XYZ file of N, CA and C in Angstrom:
351
model
N 47.885 276.103 168.812
C 47.308 276.956 170.080
C 45.838 276.133 170.028
N 45.491 275.889 170.955
C 44.088 275.534 171.128
C 43.306 276.777 171.108
N 41.974 276.625 170.635
C 40.914 277.559 170.158
C 39.991 277.472 171.292
N 39.138 278.315 171.692
C 38.105 278.191 172.389
C 36.594 277.406 171.576
N 35.554 276.975 172.386
C 34.643 276.364 171.459
C 34.154 277.065 170.114
N 33.731 276.113 169.298
C 33.157 276.547 168.039
C 34.336 276.914 167.141
N 35.662 276.680 167.292
C 36.761 276.843 166.425
C 37.668 275.737 166.596
N 38.118 275.559 165.370
C 39.063 274.157 165.023
C 40.276 274.493 166.243
N 40.272 273.058 166.798
C 41.231 272.737 167.559
C 42.368 271.899 167.070
N 43.830 272.301 166.993
C 44.551 271.629 166.119
C 45.427 270.975 167.065
N 45.814 269.788 166.401
C 46.971 268.779 167.186
C 48.091 269.046 165.890
N 49.077 269.341 166.862
C 50.555 269.256 166.074
C 51.526 268.354 166.050
N 52.099 267.889 165.206
C 53.117 267.019 165.446
C 54.504 267.683 165.264
N 55.544 267.121 165.958
C 57.058 267.534 166.219
C 57.817 266.113 166.005
N 59.087 266.553 165.493
C 60.129 265.323 165.482
C 60.851 265.627 166.722
N 61.234 263.995 167.330
C 62.402 264.114 168.254
C 63.071 263.011 167.952
N 64.328 262.949 168.627
C 65.375 261.980 168.481
C 65.451 261.015 169.502
N 65.329 259.289 169.423
C 65.543 258.853 170.153
C 66.339 257.472 169.840
N 67.326 257.249 170.466
C 68.252 256.318 169.927
C 68.616 256.141 168.521
N 69.214 257.517 168.269
C 69.574 257.651 166.659
C 68.509 257.655 165.615
N 67.238 257.458 166.277
C 66.163 257.464 165.133
C 65.046 258.445 165.468
N 64.411 259.223 164.523
C 63.577 260.249 164.330
C 62.113 259.810 164.662
N 61.493 260.004 165.566
C 59.688 259.833 165.918
C 59.099 260.965 165.978
N 57.902 260.827 165.874
C 56.905 261.918 166.164
C 56.153 262.019 167.222
N 55.987 263.198 168.056
C 55.144 263.197 169.114
C 53.873 264.390 168.924
N 52.875 263.963 169.405
C 51.596 264.876 168.996
C 51.107 265.581 169.990
N 50.748 267.089 169.745
C 50.337 267.828 171.112
C 49.287 268.977 170.367
N 48.506 269.093 171.763
C 47.687 270.507 171.565
C 48.274 271.416 172.333
N 48.666 272.535 171.556
C 49.432 273.765 172.240
C 48.256 274.759 172.647
N 48.584 275.561 173.768
C 47.744 276.645 174.164
C 48.344 277.538 175.221
N 47.579 278.229 175.618
C 47.687 279.223 176.858
C 46.770 279.018 178.058
N 47.257 278.754 179.211
C 46.330 278.553 180.388
C 47.127 279.697 181.465
N 46.099 280.335 181.871
C 46.587 281.786 182.732
C 47.915 282.282 182.486
N 47.983 282.669 180.920
C 49.303 283.186 180.827
C 50.509 282.256 180.344
N 50.492 281.180 180.445
C 51.396 280.208 180.363
C 51.311 279.373 179.095
N 52.411 279.182 178.434
C 52.252 278.479 177.090
C 52.609 276.686 177.498
N 51.532 276.033 177.003
C 51.416 274.792 177.596
C 51.318 273.601 176.354
N 51.180 272.696 176.230
C 50.967 271.754 175.370
C 50.888 270.471 176.003
N 49.678 269.824 175.699
C 49.235 268.195 176.280
C 49.232 267.485 174.867
N 49.681 266.361 175.454
C 50.320 265.222 174.286
C 49.533 264.115 174.037
N 48.969 263.986 173.041
C 48.273 262.673 172.651
C 48.888 261.701 171.903
N 48.290 260.479 172.062
C 48.873 259.515 171.575
C 47.597 258.569 170.766
N 47.872 257.629 170.093
C 46.836 256.615 169.845
C 46.810 255.866 170.689
N 45.355 255.092 170.657
C 45.073 254.150 171.636
C 45.863 252.889 171.785
N 46.751 252.602 170.896
C 47.670 251.287 171.021
C 48.793 251.581 169.992
N 49.865 250.924 170.336
C 50.901 251.112 169.404
C 51.078 251.130 168.039
N 49.987 250.201 167.473
C 49.873 250.179 165.987
C 49.069 251.513 165.365
N 48.720 252.267 166.577
C 48.060 253.313 165.934
C 48.971 254.536 165.445
N 50.305 254.003 165.705
C 51.208 255.458 165.075
C 51.287 255.587 163.661
N 51.054 254.316 162.955
C 51.152 253.980 161.511
C 49.993 254.679 161.204
N 49.057 254.464 161.941
C 47.551 255.417 161.089
C 47.542 257.004 161.643
N 48.345 257.277 162.217
C 48.477 258.850 162.721
C 49.419 259.484 161.453
N 50.395 258.419 160.899
C 51.169 259.131 160.071
C 50.469 259.258 159.015
N 49.423 258.262 158.720
C 48.917 258.467 157.360
C 47.785 259.561 157.572
N 47.029 259.727 158.642
C 46.211 260.938 158.872
C 46.890 262.126 158.535
N 48.025 262.423 159.154
C 48.655 263.570 158.894
C 49.576 263.782 157.606
N 49.960 262.846 156.974
C 50.407 262.704 155.697
C 51.898 263.699 155.828
N 51.471 264.767 155.139
C 52.906 265.634 154.751
C 52.454 266.990 155.793
N 51.246 266.952 156.315
C 50.755 267.841 157.330
C 51.600 268.120 158.566
N 51.838 269.346 159.330
C 52.494 269.203 160.698
C 51.610 269.588 161.488
N 50.055 269.801 161.080
C 48.727 269.851 162.205
C 47.590 269.327 161.389
N 46.663 268.766 162.342
C 45.310 268.470 162.164
C 44.556 268.820 162.989
N 43.252 268.433 162.489
C 42.136 268.897 163.361
C 41.595 268.001 164.309
N 41.426 268.246 165.755
C 41.054 267.448 166.524
C 39.723 267.551 166.703
N 38.984 266.193 166.776
C 37.672 266.113 166.864
C 37.104 265.791 168.321
N 36.151 266.339 168.915
C 35.958 266.059 170.119
C 34.402 265.272 170.066
N 34.226 264.164 170.843
C 33.118 263.256 170.435
C 32.718 262.706 171.904
N 31.499 263.724 172.513
C 31.029 263.654 173.778
C 29.962 262.379 173.992
N 30.133 261.565 175.146
C 29.088 260.265 175.130
C 28.666 260.812 176.850
N 27.413 259.968 176.697
C 26.600 259.860 178.076
C 26.067 258.511 177.716
N 26.073 257.998 178.841
C 25.281 256.563 179.007
C 24.894 256.397 180.665
N 23.712 255.665 180.806
C 23.572 255.323 182.279
C 24.158 253.781 182.559
N 24.758 254.116 183.861
C 25.304 252.625 184.525
C 24.081 251.667 184.746
N 23.831 250.551 184.095
C 22.778 249.696 184.678
C 22.553 249.147 186.219
N 23.838 248.820 186.741
C 23.625 248.603 188.109
C 23.446 249.929 189.227
N 24.267 251.185 189.024
C 23.997 252.412 189.893
C 23.140 252.955 189.394
N 22.666 253.290 188.343
C 21.715 254.176 187.344
C 22.469 255.411 187.687
N 23.612 255.525 187.368
C 24.443 256.943 187.518
C 24.612 257.303 185.971
N 24.358 258.419 185.651
C 24.755 258.725 184.271
C 26.010 259.144 184.350
N 26.947 258.581 183.109
C 28.259 258.831 183.043
C 28.733 259.287 181.662
N 29.286 260.517 181.805
C 29.568 261.557 180.567
C 31.113 261.461 180.658
N 31.405 261.888 179.354
C 32.727 262.031 178.949
C 33.184 262.547 177.682
N 34.200 262.315 177.194
C 34.695 263.139 175.851
C 35.650 262.063 175.371
N 35.571 261.655 173.964
C 36.255 260.774 173.272
C 37.085 261.950 172.374
N 38.426 261.600 171.757
C 38.995 262.535 171.065
C 39.752 261.705 169.633
N 39.468 262.378 168.489
C 40.230 261.860 167.521
C 40.743 262.864 166.404
N 41.718 262.372 165.637
C 42.138 263.648 164.802
C 41.720 263.225 163.410
N 41.397 264.111 162.602
C 40.841 264.166 161.152
C 41.680 264.700 160.031
N 41.787 264.325 159.017
C 42.057 265.248 157.843
C 41.395 264.578 156.669
N 41.180 265.557 155.822
C 40.637 265.415 154.417
C 41.492 265.629 153.356
N 41.941 264.564 152.361
C 42.677 264.720 151.317
C 42.047 265.412 149.845
N 42.728 265.823 148.994
C 42.457 266.734 147.831
C 41.075 266.211 147.169
N 40.383 264.889 147.242
C 39.506 264.082 146.956
C 38.296 264.213 147.708
N 38.361 264.586 148.853
C 37.490 264.308 149.947
C 37.309 263.340 150.649
N 38.251 262.516 150.501
C 38.386 261.469 151.569
C 38.840 261.995 152.949
N 38.080 261.234 153.956
C 38.417 261.651 155.288
C 39.130 260.402 155.753
N 40.483 260.752 156.621
C 41.073 259.935 157.574
C 40.978 260.094 158.858
N 40.806 259.408 159.600
C 40.557 259.541 161.163
C 41.308 258.800 162.286
N 41.839 258.945 162.997
C 42.339 258.001 164.176
C 42.065 258.506 165.558
N 41.626 257.463 166.522
C 41.201 257.865 167.786
C 42.433 258.345 168.474
N 42.566 259.039 169.495
C 43.530 259.662 170.017
C 43.257 259.823 171.668
N 44.223 259.785 172.654
C 43.605 259.878 173.840
C 44.909 260.722 174.672
N 44.501 261.220 175.679
C 45.984 262.241 176.240
C 46.956 260.987 176.917
N 48.014 261.347 176.857
C 49.157 260.495 176.734
C 49.313 260.560 178.678
N 49.408 261.224 179.620
C 49.471 261.127 180.668
C 48.455 261.574 181.646
N 47.865 261.452 182.794
C 46.818 262.222 183.464
C 47.120 263.747 183.632
N 48.204 264.002 183.309
C 48.600 265.796 183.490
C 48.351 266.275 182.243
N 48.224 265.473 181.119
C 48.338 265.834 179.782
C 46.458 266.046 179.691
N 45.768 265.031 180.208
C 44.012 264.994 180.315
C 43.902 266.519 181.121
N 44.570 266.731 182.086
C 43.913 268.058 182.930
C 44.300 269.269 182.000
N 45.720 269.358 181.589
C 45.818 270.342 180.462
C 44.937 270.534 179.261
N 44.735 269.278 178.827
C 43.711 269.358 177.646
C 42.329 270.054 177.999
N 42.049 269.345 179.464
C 40.700 270.038 179.725
C 40.572 271.728 179.999
N 41.799 272.086 180.635
C 41.841 273.542 180.851
C 41.804 274.242 179.346
N 42.616 273.844 178.254
C 42.799 274.350 176.980
C 41.467 274.280 176.366
N 40.436 273.516 176.950
C 39.313 273.271 175.847
C 38.249 274.014 176.688
N 38.566 274.712 177.444
C 37.510 275.580 178.500
C 37.261 276.755 177.819
């Protein structure tokens, strides 16, 4: 379940079957206006699923990291802000494993923003 600011936000993975094979899907779960919701996140490219498997290892959930950014567009001089996301885990030796993720669909982006408020 997603937590409010200053608390860990977890990405959970669940298995699903497709054409007789088992795959993982990755979600941030929480409650919005009394409704249980989940926002799906994916790696930025197909090869990222291997990286996610390494980050998750044997865990069913890992921490979501928010990375805010801000820059000024050179042409319009407008300040552009946003957030990128990654998942992170630490092994028993203190080694950090990380993979960028993004909301799967526009609706997942909207739900994720609602969960992070």
